[in-house]
């Protein structure tokens, strides 16, 4: 994983596999608090406390095609190496929140990467899931969701590359 | 053209886009679209699936191809990532292994456009993930 946008692409896949209808991605970049935090919240099927305790173990995975699952372990490793931590909050039947925190100025913090690109790829590939991106800095607060885009574009397909380009331009000029 | 900065700017662009897109949609119905699924689990992303997906989207737009590019999960071929599954209507889906941007373009030009097979196909009695479930 080269950058945090890749982690977001990856972690959101977990929410999709959990059958989420709504996914909220929140990115907080605060120079004042020297904090970069990424949280992915969903209304998927959730996990039991036993499962939550195990998910950052690389040898824990729900899939049947292979025995290892590295998404959350890698996220945790990256956060801990950069003076931060990973927390997971989940309730069966309600949903899951995964939150990774990094020291913003920490030398080992991975770069953000192209967040707008990650968001647009997720939108285009999952037009039926309402995905919200909330980007907060010390001065700015920007939020966008599949539903708002659907409404503004009045039924134009969000998975059309031309439409995705426009959405990319709009999102990237705000974050 | 002014830069698009808000939902209102997007609304303004809507009309011109609509005519473009409807021209493309008339010629190819949804069920006649080629489906390309890029495997984007941890293994795929770490191996470069994001760049492959971006390349495919750019190519589809440039050449106005009747192709839908979407994401899939891990299919168990972690050793061969990035992989893409190409489902041409009326044909069995084909999974290509070790796809970088250059190979993605080759797959579009040769397999999707001309119907020629190229190296690096994952054989086995492959079923799509949906069929397995």
PDB file of C-alpha atoms in Angstrom:
ATOM      1  CA  UNK A   1       0.000   0.000   0.000  1.00  0.00           C
ATOM      2  CA  UNK A   2       1.699   3.152  -1.186  1.00  0.00           C
ATOM      3  CA  UNK A   3      -0.702   5.747   0.079  1.00  0.00           C
ATOM      4  CA  UNK A   4      -3.741   6.295   2.273  1.00  0.00           C
ATOM      5  CA  UNK A   5      -6.131   6.536  -0.663  1.00  0.00           C
ATOM      6  CA  UNK A   6      -5.289   2.895  -1.443  1.00  0.00           C
ATOM      7  CA  UNK A   7      -6.131   1.906   2.130  1.00  0.00           C
ATOM      8  CA  UNK A   8      -9.481   3.649   1.762  1.00  0.00           C
ATOM      9  CA  UNK A   9     -10.234   1.724  -1.447  1.00  0.00           C
ATOM     10  CA  UNK A  10      -9.340  -1.441   0.424  1.00  0.00           C
ATOM     11  CA  UNK A  11     -11.204  -0.861   3.690  1.00  0.00           C
ATOM     12  CA  UNK A  12     -14.363   0.239   1.880  1.00  0.00           C
ATOM     13  CA  UNK A  13     -14.391  -3.168   0.147  1.00  0.00           C
ATOM     14  CA  UNK A  14     -14.923  -4.699   3.602  1.00  0.00           C
ATOM     15  CA  UNK A  15     -18.019  -2.538   4.063  1.00  0.00           C
ATOM     16  CA  UNK A  16     -19.309  -3.564   0.646  1.00  0.00           C
ATOM     17  CA  UNK A  17     -18.767  -7.250   1.496  1.00  0.00           C
ATOM     18  CA  UNK A  18     -20.683  -6.675   4.726  1.00  0.00           C
ATOM     19  CA  UNK A  19     -23.698  -5.661   2.663  1.00  0.00           C
ATOM     20  CA  UNK A  20     -23.648  -1.949   3.528  1.00  0.00           C
ATOM     21  CA  UNK A  21     -26.215   0.350   1.902  1.00  0.00           C
ATOM     22  CA  UNK A  22     -24.540   3.483   3.215  1.00  0.00           C
ATOM     23  CA  UNK A  23     -20.844   4.134   3.694  1.00  0.00           C
ATOM     24  CA  UNK A  24     -19.358   7.251   5.229  1.00  0.00           C
ATOM     25  CA  UNK A  25     -15.707   8.043   4.600  1.00  0.00           C
ATOM     26  CA  UNK A  26     -14.393  10.783   6.851  1.00  0.00           C
ATOM     27  CA  UNK A  27     -10.946  12.273   6.413  1.00  0.00           C
ATOM     28  CA  UNK A  28      -9.718  14.785   8.953  1.00  0.00           C
ATOM     29  CA  UNK A  29      -6.497  16.704   8.368  1.00  0.00           C
ATOM     30  CA  UNK A  30      -5.635  19.016  11.230  1.00  0.00           C
ATOM     31  CA  UNK A  31      -2.362  20.896  11.392  1.00  0.00           C
ATOM     32  CA  UNK A  32      -3.435  22.420  14.704  1.00  0.00           C
ATOM     33  CA  UNK A  33      -3.889  18.987  16.291  1.00  0.00           C
ATOM     34  CA  UNK A  34      -1.104  17.389  14.218  1.00  0.00           C
ATOM     35  CA  UNK A  35      -3.567  14.687  13.303  1.00  0.00           C
ATOM     36  CA  UNK A  36      -4.632  12.865  10.187  1.00  0.00           C
ATOM     37  CA  UNK A  37      -7.552  10.565  10.753  1.00  0.00           C
ATOM     38  CA  UNK A  38      -9.431   8.358   8.345  1.00  0.00           C
ATOM     39  CA  UNK A  39     -12.637   6.687   9.328  1.00  0.00           C
ATOM     40  CA  UNK A  40     -14.882   4.401   7.325  1.00  0.00           C
ATOM     41  CA  UNK A  41     -18.336   3.821   8.793  1.00  0.00           C
ATOM     42  CA  UNK A  42     -20.955   1.529   7.317  1.00  0.00           C
ATOM     43  CA  UNK A  43     -24.407   0.110   8.033  1.00  0.00           C
ATOM     44  CA  UNK A  44     -23.405  -3.405   7.065  1.00  0.00           C
ATOM     45  CA  UNK A  45     -23.987  -6.534   9.084  1.00  0.00           C
ATOM     46  CA  UNK A  46     -21.447  -5.698  11.790  1.00  0.00           C
ATOM     47  CA  UNK A  47     -19.211  -7.998  13.795  1.00  0.00           C
ATOM     48  CA  UNK A  48     -19.321  -9.731  17.160  1.00  0.00           C
ATOM     49  CA  UNK A  49     -16.864  -8.535  19.855  1.00  0.00           C
ATOM     50  CA  UNK A  50     -14.895 -11.785  19.377  1.00  0.00           C
ATOM     51  CA  UNK A  51     -14.538 -11.044  15.669  1.00  0.00           C
ATOM     52  CA  UNK A  52     -13.496  -7.426  16.327  1.00  0.00           C
ATOM     53  CA  UNK A  53     -10.749  -8.695  18.629  1.00  0.00           C
ATOM     54  CA  UNK A  54      -9.436 -10.940  15.868  1.00  0.00           C
ATOM     55  CA  UNK A  55      -9.707  -8.898  12.681  1.00  0.00           C
ATOM     56  CA  UNK A  56      -6.307  -7.263  12.862  1.00  0.00           C
ATOM     57  CA  UNK A  57      -4.723 -10.710  13.005  1.00  0.00           C
ATOM     58  CA  UNK A  58      -3.455 -11.411   9.475  1.00  0.00           C
ATOM     59  CA  UNK A  59      -4.596 -15.004   9.766  1.00  0.00           C
ATOM     60  CA  UNK A  60      -8.178 -13.996  10.287  1.00  0.00           C
ATOM     61  CA  UNK A  61     -10.403 -13.588   7.259  1.00  0.00           C
ATOM     62  CA  UNK A  62     -14.032 -14.232   6.367  1.00  0.00           C
ATOM     63  CA  UNK A  63     -13.183 -15.326   2.889  1.00  0.00           C
ATOM     64  CA  UNK A  64     -12.956 -18.891   1.732  1.00  0.00           C
ATOM     65  CA  UNK A  65     -10.627 -18.422  -1.222  1.00  0.00           C
ATOM     66  CA  UNK A  66      -7.519 -18.051   0.939  1.00  0.00           C
ATOM     67  CA  UNK A  67      -6.364 -18.118   4.534  1.00  0.00           C
ATOM     68  CA  UNK A  68      -4.965 -14.648   5.103  1.00  0.00           C
ATOM     69  CA  UNK A  69      -6.520 -11.200   5.219  1.00  0.00           C
ATOM     70  CA  UNK A  70      -4.121  -8.270   5.213  1.00  0.00           C
ATOM     71  CA  UNK A  71      -6.327  -5.207   4.767  1.00  0.00           C
ATOM     72  CA  UNK A  72      -6.831  -4.267   8.403  1.00  0.00           C
ATOM     73  CA  UNK A  73      -3.433  -5.551   9.661  1.00  0.00           C
ATOM     74  CA  UNK A  74      -1.648  -3.356   7.106  1.00  0.00           C
ATOM     75  CA  UNK A  75      -3.778  -0.373   8.036  1.00  0.00           C
ATOM     76  CA  UNK A  76      -2.971  -0.890  11.717  1.00  0.00           C
ATOM     77  CA  UNK A  77       0.737  -1.322  11.059  1.00  0.00           C
ATOM     78  CA  UNK A  78       0.851   1.882   9.004  1.00  0.00           C
ATOM     79  CA  UNK A  79      -0.982   3.866  11.662  1.00  0.00           C
ATOM     80  CA  UNK A  80       1.134   2.569  14.542  1.00  0.00           C
ATOM     81  CA  UNK A  81       4.372   3.242  12.669  1.00  0.00           C
ATOM     82  CA  UNK A  82       3.274   6.843  12.249  1.00  0.00           C
ATOM     83  CA  UNK A  83       2.532   7.550  15.906  1.00  0.00           C
ATOM     84  CA  UNK A  84      -1.136   6.680  15.629  1.00  0.00           C
ATOM     85  CA  UNK A  85      -3.519   3.813  16.156  1.00  0.00           C
ATOM     86  CA  UNK A  86      -6.370   1.823  14.693  1.00  0.00           C
ATOM     87  CA  UNK A  87      -9.734   1.462  16.378  1.00  0.00           C
ATOM     88  CA  UNK A  88     -12.703  -0.624  15.368  1.00  0.00           C
ATOM     89  CA  UNK A  89     -16.188  -0.210  16.702  1.00  0.00           C
ATOM     90  CA  UNK A  90     -18.800  -2.669  15.557  1.00  0.00           C
ATOM     91  CA  UNK A  91     -22.268  -3.875  16.491  1.00  0.00           C
ATOM     92  CA  UNK A  92     -23.947  -6.866  14.908  1.00  0.00           C
ATOM     93  CA  UNK A  93     -26.860  -5.719  12.784  1.00  0.00           C
ATOM     94  CA  UNK A  94     -25.932  -2.034  13.073  1.00  0.00           C
ATOM     95  CA  UNK A  95     -22.603  -1.591  11.314  1.00  0.00           C
ATOM     96  CA  UNK A  96     -18.916  -1.022  11.726  1.00  0.00           C
ATOM     97  CA  UNK A  97     -16.606   1.951  12.060  1.00  0.00           C
ATOM     98  CA  UNK A  98     -12.915   1.573  11.317  1.00  0.00           C
ATOM     99  CA  UNK A  99     -10.765   4.526  12.264  1.00  0.00           C
ATOM    100  CA  UNK A 100      -7.062   4.985  11.626  1.00  0.00           C
ATOM    101  CA  UNK A 101      -5.174   7.898  13.145  1.00  0.00           C
ATOM    102  CA  UNK A 102      -1.739   9.144  12.129  1.00  0.00           C
ATOM    103  CA  UNK A 103       0.570  11.846  13.376  1.00  0.00           C
ATOM    104  CA  UNK A 104       0.192  14.348  10.520  1.00  0.00           C
ATOM    105  CA  UNK A 105       3.822  15.500  10.667  1.00  0.00           C
ATOM    106  CA  UNK A 106       5.231  12.067  11.511  1.00  0.00           C
ATOM    107  CA  UNK A 107       8.040  11.180   9.103  1.00  0.00           C
ATOM    108  CA  UNK A 108       6.605   7.714   8.514  1.00  0.00           C
ATOM    109  CA  UNK A 109       3.065   8.811   7.788  1.00  0.00           C
ATOM    110  CA  UNK A 110       2.149   7.557   4.293  1.00  0.00           C
ATOM    111  CA  UNK A 111       1.144  10.271   1.814  1.00  0.00           C
ATOM    112  CA  UNK A 112      -2.568  10.888   1.316  1.00  0.00           C
ATOM    113  CA  UNK A 113      -2.489   9.949  -2.355  1.00  0.00           C
ATOM    114  CA  UNK A 114      -5.300  10.809  -4.728  1.00  0.00           C
ATOM    115  CA  UNK A 115      -8.336  10.805  -2.462  1.00  0.00           C
ATOM    116  CA  UNK A 116     -10.698  12.183  -5.126  1.00  0.00           C
ATOM    117  CA  UNK A 117      -9.663   9.380  -7.469  1.00  0.00           C
ATOM    118  CA  UNK A 118     -10.318   6.735  -4.817  1.00  0.00           C
ATOM    119  CA  UNK A 119     -13.761   8.212  -4.152  1.00  0.00           C
ATOM    120  CA  UNK A 120     -14.692   8.354  -7.827  1.00  0.00           C
ATOM    121  CA  UNK A 121     -13.548   4.761  -8.424  1.00  0.00           C
ATOM    122  CA  UNK A 122     -15.695   3.591  -5.524  1.00  0.00           C
ATOM    123  CA  UNK A 123     -18.681   5.616  -6.766  1.00  0.00           C
ATOM    124  CA  UNK A 124     -18.426   4.264 -10.296  1.00  0.00           C
ATOM    125  CA  UNK A 125     -18.034   0.660  -9.216  1.00  0.00           C
ATOM    126  CA  UNK A 126     -20.849   0.756  -6.646  1.00  0.00           C
ATOM    127  CA  UNK A 127     -23.552   3.079  -7.954  1.00  0.00           C
ATOM    128  CA  UNK A 128     -26.212   1.447  -5.750  1.00  0.00           C
ATOM    129  CA  UNK A 129     -24.428   2.156  -2.478  1.00  0.00           C
ATOM    130  CA  UNK A 130     -24.699   5.642  -1.016  1.00  0.00           C
ATOM    131  CA  UNK A 131     -21.084   6.638  -0.366  1.00  0.00           C
ATOM    132  CA  UNK A 132     -20.397   9.877   1.456  1.00  0.00           C
ATOM    133  CA  UNK A 133     -17.012  11.565   1.523  1.00  0.00           C
ATOM    134  CA  UNK A 134     -16.481  14.064   4.292  1.00  0.00           C
ATOM    135  CA  UNK A 135     -13.216  15.989   4.201  1.00  0.00           C
ATOM    136  CA  UNK A 136     -12.400  18.205   7.123  1.00  0.00           C
ATOM    137  CA  UNK A 137      -9.412  20.487   7.613  1.00  0.00           C
ATOM    138  CA  UNK A 138      -8.773  23.295  10.099  1.00  0.00           C
ATOM    139  CA  UNK A 139     -10.433  25.812   7.757  1.00  0.00           C
ATOM    140  CA  UNK A 140     -12.555  23.706   5.463  1.00  0.00           C
ATOM    141  CA  UNK A 141     -15.401  21.267   5.631  1.00  0.00           C
ATOM    142  CA  UNK A 142     -16.457  19.528   2.438  1.00  0.00           C
ATOM    143  CA  UNK A 143     -18.976  16.762   2.046  1.00  0.00           C
ATOM    144  CA  UNK A 144     -20.356  14.954  -0.979  1.00  0.00           C
ATOM    145  CA  UNK A 145     -22.449  11.812  -1.406  1.00  0.00           C
ATOM    146  CA  UNK A 146     -23.717   9.464  -4.088  1.00  0.00           C
ATOM    147  CA  UNK A 147     -27.235  10.689  -3.373  1.00  0.00           C
ATOM    148  CA  UNK A 148     -26.388  14.371  -3.866  1.00  0.00           C
ATOM    149  CA  UNK A 149     -24.529  13.572  -7.089  1.00  0.00           C
ATOM    150  CA  UNK A 150     -27.406  11.432  -8.343  1.00  0.00           C
ATOM    151  CA  UNK A 151     -29.797  14.272  -7.668  1.00  0.00           C
ATOM    152  CA  UNK A 152     -27.579  16.905  -9.320  1.00  0.00           C
ATOM    153  CA  UNK A 153     -26.875  14.766 -12.362  1.00  0.00           C
ATOM    154  CA  UNK A 154     -30.502  13.719 -12.652  1.00  0.00           C
ATOM    155  CA  UNK A 155     -30.094  10.055 -13.490  1.00  0.00           C
ATOM    156  CA  UNK A 156     -26.911  10.237 -15.546  1.00  0.00           C
ATOM    157  CA  UNK A 157     -24.988   7.000 -14.923  1.00  0.00           C
ATOM    158  CA  UNK A 158     -22.300   7.517 -12.291  1.00  0.00           C
ATOM    159  CA  UNK A 159     -20.242   4.716 -13.814  1.00  0.00           C
ATOM    160  CA  UNK A 160     -19.828   6.468 -17.146  1.00  0.00           C
ATOM    161  CA  UNK A 161     -16.160   7.473 -17.499  1.00  0.00           C
ATOM    162  CA  UNK A 162     -17.078  10.944 -18.715  1.00  0.00           C
ATOM    163  CA  UNK A 163     -19.341  11.554 -15.728  1.00  0.00           C
ATOM    164  CA  UNK A 164     -16.670  10.135 -13.417  1.00  0.00           C
ATOM    165  CA  UNK A 165     -14.184  12.638 -14.823  1.00  0.00           C
ATOM    166  CA  UNK A 166     -16.458  15.561 -14.056  1.00  0.00           C
ATOM    167  CA  UNK A 167     -17.096  14.312 -10.536  1.00  0.00           C
ATOM    168  CA  UNK A 168     -13.352  13.876 -10.080  1.00  0.00           C
ATOM    169  CA  UNK A 169     -12.737  17.451 -11.160  1.00  0.00           C
ATOM    170  CA  UNK A 170     -15.387  18.719  -8.778  1.00  0.00           C
ATOM    171  CA  UNK A 171     -14.217  16.685  -5.787  1.00  0.00           C
ATOM    172  CA  UNK A 172     -10.506  17.330  -6.321  1.00  0.00           C
ATOM    173  CA  UNK A 173     -11.026  21.084  -6.494  1.00  0.00           C
ATOM    174  CA  UNK A 174     -12.591  20.960  -3.027  1.00  0.00           C
ATOM    175  CA  UNK A 175     -10.112  18.850  -1.138  1.00  0.00           C
TER     176      UNK A 175
ATOM    177  CA  UNK B   1     -14.599  25.826 -19.851  1.00  0.00           C
ATOM    178  CA  UNK B   2     -14.742  26.901 -16.261  1.00  0.00           C
ATOM    179  CA  UNK B   3     -13.566  24.608 -13.563  1.00  0.00           C
ATOM    180  CA  UNK B   4     -16.252  22.517 -11.934  1.00  0.00           C
ATOM    181  CA  UNK B   5     -16.276  23.240  -8.246  1.00  0.00           C
ATOM    182  CA  UNK B   6     -19.727  22.574  -6.894  1.00  0.00           C
ATOM    183  CA  UNK B   7     -22.875  20.519  -7.376  1.00  0.00           C
ATOM    184  CA  UNK B   8     -24.362  23.526  -9.187  1.00  0.00           C
ATOM    185  CA  UNK B   9     -21.526  23.469 -11.720  1.00  0.00           C
ATOM    186  CA  UNK B  10     -22.261  19.794 -12.270  1.00  0.00           C
ATOM    187  CA  UNK B  11     -25.946  20.569 -12.806  1.00  0.00           C
ATOM    188  CA  UNK B  12     -24.971  23.056 -15.501  1.00  0.00           C
ATOM    189  CA  UNK B  13     -22.861  20.446 -17.278  1.00  0.00           C
ATOM    190  CA  UNK B  14     -25.702  17.947 -17.219  1.00  0.00           C
ATOM    191  CA  UNK B  15     -27.415  18.905 -20.474  1.00  0.00           C
ATOM    192  CA  UNK B  16     -24.363  18.712 -22.689  1.00  0.00           C
ATOM    193  CA  UNK B  17     -23.363  15.416 -21.095  1.00  0.00           C
ATOM    194  CA  UNK B  18     -26.800  13.919 -21.543  1.00  0.00           C
ATOM    195  CA  UNK B  19     -26.722  14.215 -25.317  1.00  0.00           C
ATOM    196  CA  UNK B  20     -23.242  12.627 -25.478  1.00  0.00           C
ATOM    197  CA  UNK B  21     -24.177   9.733 -23.278  1.00  0.00           C
ATOM    198  CA  UNK B  22     -27.531   8.981 -24.868  1.00  0.00           C
ATOM    199  CA  UNK B  23     -25.824   8.641 -28.260  1.00  0.00           C
ATOM    200  CA  UNK B  24     -23.586   5.989 -26.786  1.00  0.00           C
ATOM    201  CA  UNK B  25     -26.400   4.253 -24.921  1.00  0.00           C
ATOM    202  CA  UNK B  26     -28.597   3.956 -27.994  1.00  0.00           C
ATOM    203  CA  UNK B  27     -25.990   1.987 -29.872  1.00  0.00           C
ATOM    204  CA  UNK B  28     -25.371  -0.437 -27.054  1.00  0.00           C
ATOM    205  CA  UNK B  29     -27.942  -1.683 -24.592  1.00  0.00           C
ATOM    206  CA  UNK B  30     -26.847  -2.495 -21.066  1.00  0.00           C
ATOM    207  CA  UNK B  31     -26.904  -6.262 -21.657  1.00  0.00           C
ATOM    208  CA  UNK B  32     -24.707  -5.815 -24.734  1.00  0.00           C
ATOM    209  CA  UNK B  33     -22.015  -4.018 -22.749  1.00  0.00           C
ATOM    210  CA  UNK B  34     -18.682  -5.679 -22.084  1.00  0.00           C
ATOM    211  CA  UNK B  35     -18.068  -5.975 -18.328  1.00  0.00           C
ATOM    212  CA  UNK B  36     -14.555  -5.571 -17.037  1.00  0.00           C
ATOM    213  CA  UNK B  37     -14.125  -6.323 -13.357  1.00  0.00           C
ATOM    214  CA  UNK B  38     -10.836  -5.269 -11.778  1.00  0.00           C
ATOM    215  CA  UNK B  39      -9.997  -7.336  -8.684  1.00  0.00           C
ATOM    216  CA  UNK B  40      -9.536  -4.721  -5.973  1.00  0.00           C
ATOM    217  CA  UNK B  41      -9.015  -6.500  -2.698  1.00  0.00           C
ATOM    218  CA  UNK B  42      -5.898  -5.842  -0.612  1.00  0.00           C
ATOM    219  CA  UNK B  43      -3.760  -8.041  -2.871  1.00  0.00           C
ATOM    220  CA  UNK B  44      -4.984  -6.397  -6.074  1.00  0.00           C
ATOM    221  CA  UNK B  45      -4.643  -2.839  -4.805  1.00  0.00           C
ATOM    222  CA  UNK B  46      -1.166  -3.486  -3.430  1.00  0.00           C
ATOM    223  CA  UNK B  47      -0.132  -4.892  -6.820  1.00  0.00           C
ATOM    224  CA  UNK B  48      -1.360  -1.840  -8.736  1.00  0.00           C
ATOM    225  CA  UNK B  49      -5.021  -2.485  -9.575  1.00  0.00           C
ATOM    226  CA  UNK B  50      -5.909   1.176  -9.059  1.00  0.00           C
ATOM    227  CA  UNK B  51      -3.674   2.319 -11.932  1.00  0.00           C
ATOM    228  CA  UNK B  52      -5.082  -0.441 -14.120  1.00  0.00           C
ATOM    229  CA  UNK B  53      -8.635   0.679 -13.401  1.00  0.00           C
ATOM    230  CA  UNK B  54      -7.761   4.325 -14.113  1.00  0.00           C
ATOM    231  CA  UNK B  55      -6.097   3.320 -17.389  1.00  0.00           C
ATOM    232  CA  UNK B  56      -9.108   1.250 -18.448  1.00  0.00           C
ATOM    233  CA  UNK B  57     -11.528   4.076 -17.681  1.00  0.00           C
ATOM    234  CA  UNK B  58      -9.445   6.540 -19.695  1.00  0.00           C
ATOM    235  CA  UNK B  59      -9.220   4.131 -22.618  1.00  0.00           C
ATOM    236  CA  UNK B  60     -12.974   3.430 -22.588  1.00  0.00           C
ATOM    237  CA  UNK B  61     -13.696   7.144 -22.614  1.00  0.00           C
ATOM    238  CA  UNK B  62     -11.152   7.984 -25.334  1.00  0.00           C
ATOM    239  CA  UNK B  63     -12.373   5.300 -27.720  1.00  0.00           C
ATOM    240  CA  UNK B  64     -16.079   5.490 -26.647  1.00  0.00           C
ATOM    241  CA  UNK B  65     -16.175   1.730 -26.144  1.00  0.00           C
ATOM    242  CA  UNK B  66     -19.299  -0.107 -24.908  1.00  0.00           C
ATOM    243  CA  UNK B  67     -17.512  -1.218 -21.763  1.00  0.00           C
ATOM    244  CA  UNK B  68     -18.446  -0.980 -18.101  1.00  0.00           C
ATOM    245  CA  UNK B  69     -15.465  -0.976 -15.746  1.00  0.00           C
ATOM    246  CA  UNK B  70     -16.200  -2.103 -12.227  1.00  0.00           C
ATOM    247  CA  UNK B  71     -14.506  -3.549  -9.136  1.00  0.00           C
ATOM    248  CA  UNK B  72     -14.447  -7.027  -7.741  1.00  0.00           C
ATOM    249  CA  UNK B  73     -13.006  -8.712  -4.701  1.00  0.00           C
ATOM    250  CA  UNK B  74     -10.221 -11.229  -4.305  1.00  0.00           C
ATOM    251  CA  UNK B  75     -10.775 -14.340  -6.385  1.00  0.00           C
ATOM    252  CA  UNK B  76      -7.959 -16.291  -4.790  1.00  0.00           C
ATOM    253  CA  UNK B  77      -5.392 -15.439  -7.457  1.00  0.00           C
ATOM    254  CA  UNK B  78      -3.328 -13.187  -5.196  1.00  0.00           C
ATOM    255  CA  UNK B  79      -0.116 -14.467  -6.789  1.00  0.00           C
ATOM    256  CA  UNK B  80      -1.268 -13.251 -10.192  1.00  0.00           C
ATOM    257  CA  UNK B  81      -2.558  -9.797  -9.267  1.00  0.00           C
ATOM    258  CA  UNK B  82      -3.557  -7.445 -10.688  1.00  0.00           C
ATOM    259  CA  UNK B  83      -6.192  -9.572 -12.378  1.00  0.00           C
ATOM    260  CA  UNK B  84      -9.141  -8.461 -14.470  1.00  0.00           C
ATOM    261  CA  UNK B  85     -12.183 -10.438 -15.503  1.00  0.00           C
ATOM    262  CA  UNK B  86     -13.550  -9.588 -18.923  1.00  0.00           C
ATOM    263  CA  UNK B  87     -17.082 -10.695 -19.729  1.00  0.00           C
ATOM    264  CA  UNK B  88     -17.946 -10.169 -23.372  1.00  0.00           C
ATOM    265  CA  UNK B  89     -21.695 -10.727 -23.964  1.00  0.00           C
ATOM    266  CA  UNK B  90     -22.381 -14.225 -25.222  1.00  0.00           C
ATOM    267  CA  UNK B  91     -18.963 -15.534 -24.183  1.00  0.00           C
ATOM    268  CA  UNK B  92     -17.655 -17.075 -20.969  1.00  0.00           C
ATOM    269  CA  UNK B  93     -15.817 -14.586 -18.744  1.00  0.00           C
ATOM    270  CA  UNK B  94     -12.030 -14.654 -19.064  1.00  0.00           C
ATOM    271  CA  UNK B  95      -9.602 -13.765 -16.284  1.00  0.00           C
ATOM    272  CA  UNK B  96      -6.304 -12.179 -17.272  1.00  0.00           C
ATOM    273  CA  UNK B  97      -3.360 -12.267 -14.875  1.00  0.00           C
ATOM    274  CA  UNK B  98      -0.503  -9.850 -14.129  1.00  0.00           C
ATOM    275  CA  UNK B  99      -2.268  -6.938 -15.772  1.00  0.00           C
ATOM    276  CA  UNK B 100      -0.399  -3.643 -15.705  1.00  0.00           C
ATOM    277  CA  UNK B 101      -1.483  -0.541 -17.609  1.00  0.00           C
ATOM    278  CA  UNK B 102       0.239  -1.614 -20.840  1.00  0.00           C
ATOM    279  CA  UNK B 103      -1.347  -5.050 -20.718  1.00  0.00           C
ATOM    280  CA  UNK B 104      -4.741  -3.560 -19.902  1.00  0.00           C
ATOM    281  CA  UNK B 105      -4.593  -1.545 -23.126  1.00  0.00           C
ATOM    282  CA  UNK B 106      -3.469  -4.630 -25.053  1.00  0.00           C
ATOM    283  CA  UNK B 107      -6.413  -6.608 -23.646  1.00  0.00           C
ATOM    284  CA  UNK B 108      -8.855  -3.904 -24.712  1.00  0.00           C
ATOM    285  CA  UNK B 109      -7.386  -3.606 -28.214  1.00  0.00           C
ATOM    286  CA  UNK B 110      -6.915  -7.298 -28.905  1.00  0.00           C
ATOM    287  CA  UNK B 111      -9.484  -9.200 -26.844  1.00  0.00           C
ATOM    288  CA  UNK B 112     -12.382  -6.782 -26.479  1.00  0.00           C
ATOM    289  CA  UNK B 113     -12.160  -5.001 -29.827  1.00  0.00           C
ATOM    290  CA  UNK B 114     -10.776  -7.730 -32.114  1.00  0.00           C
ATOM    291  CA  UNK B 115     -11.754 -10.866 -30.199  1.00  0.00           C
ATOM    292  CA  UNK B 116      -8.225 -12.325 -30.212  1.00  0.00           C
ATOM    293  CA  UNK B 117      -7.004 -14.162 -27.119  1.00  0.00           C
ATOM    294  CA  UNK B 118      -3.681 -13.155 -25.603  1.00  0.00           C
ATOM    295  CA  UNK B 119      -1.263 -14.770 -23.159  1.00  0.00           C
ATOM    296  CA  UNK B 120      -1.719 -14.805 -19.423  1.00  0.00           C
ATOM    297  CA  UNK B 121      -5.252 -16.136 -19.091  1.00  0.00           C
ATOM    298  CA  UNK B 122      -6.054 -17.919 -15.856  1.00  0.00           C
ATOM    299  CA  UNK B 123      -7.622 -21.174 -17.002  1.00  0.00           C
ATOM    300  CA  UNK B 124      -9.367 -23.585 -14.552  1.00  0.00           C
ATOM    301  CA  UNK B 125     -13.058 -24.141 -14.710  1.00  0.00           C
ATOM    302  CA  UNK B 126     -13.619 -20.579 -13.836  1.00  0.00           C
ATOM    303  CA  UNK B 127     -16.915 -19.274 -12.523  1.00  0.00           C
ATOM    304  CA  UNK B 128     -17.674 -15.663 -11.733  1.00  0.00           C
ATOM    305  CA  UNK B 129     -18.003 -14.818  -8.069  1.00  0.00           C
ATOM    306  CA  UNK B 130     -21.748 -14.381  -8.468  1.00  0.00           C
ATOM    307  CA  UNK B 131     -22.137 -17.922  -9.755  1.00  0.00           C
ATOM    308  CA  UNK B 132     -20.172 -19.322  -6.829  1.00  0.00           C
ATOM    309  CA  UNK B 133     -22.355 -17.615  -4.239  1.00  0.00           C
TER     310      UNK B 133
END
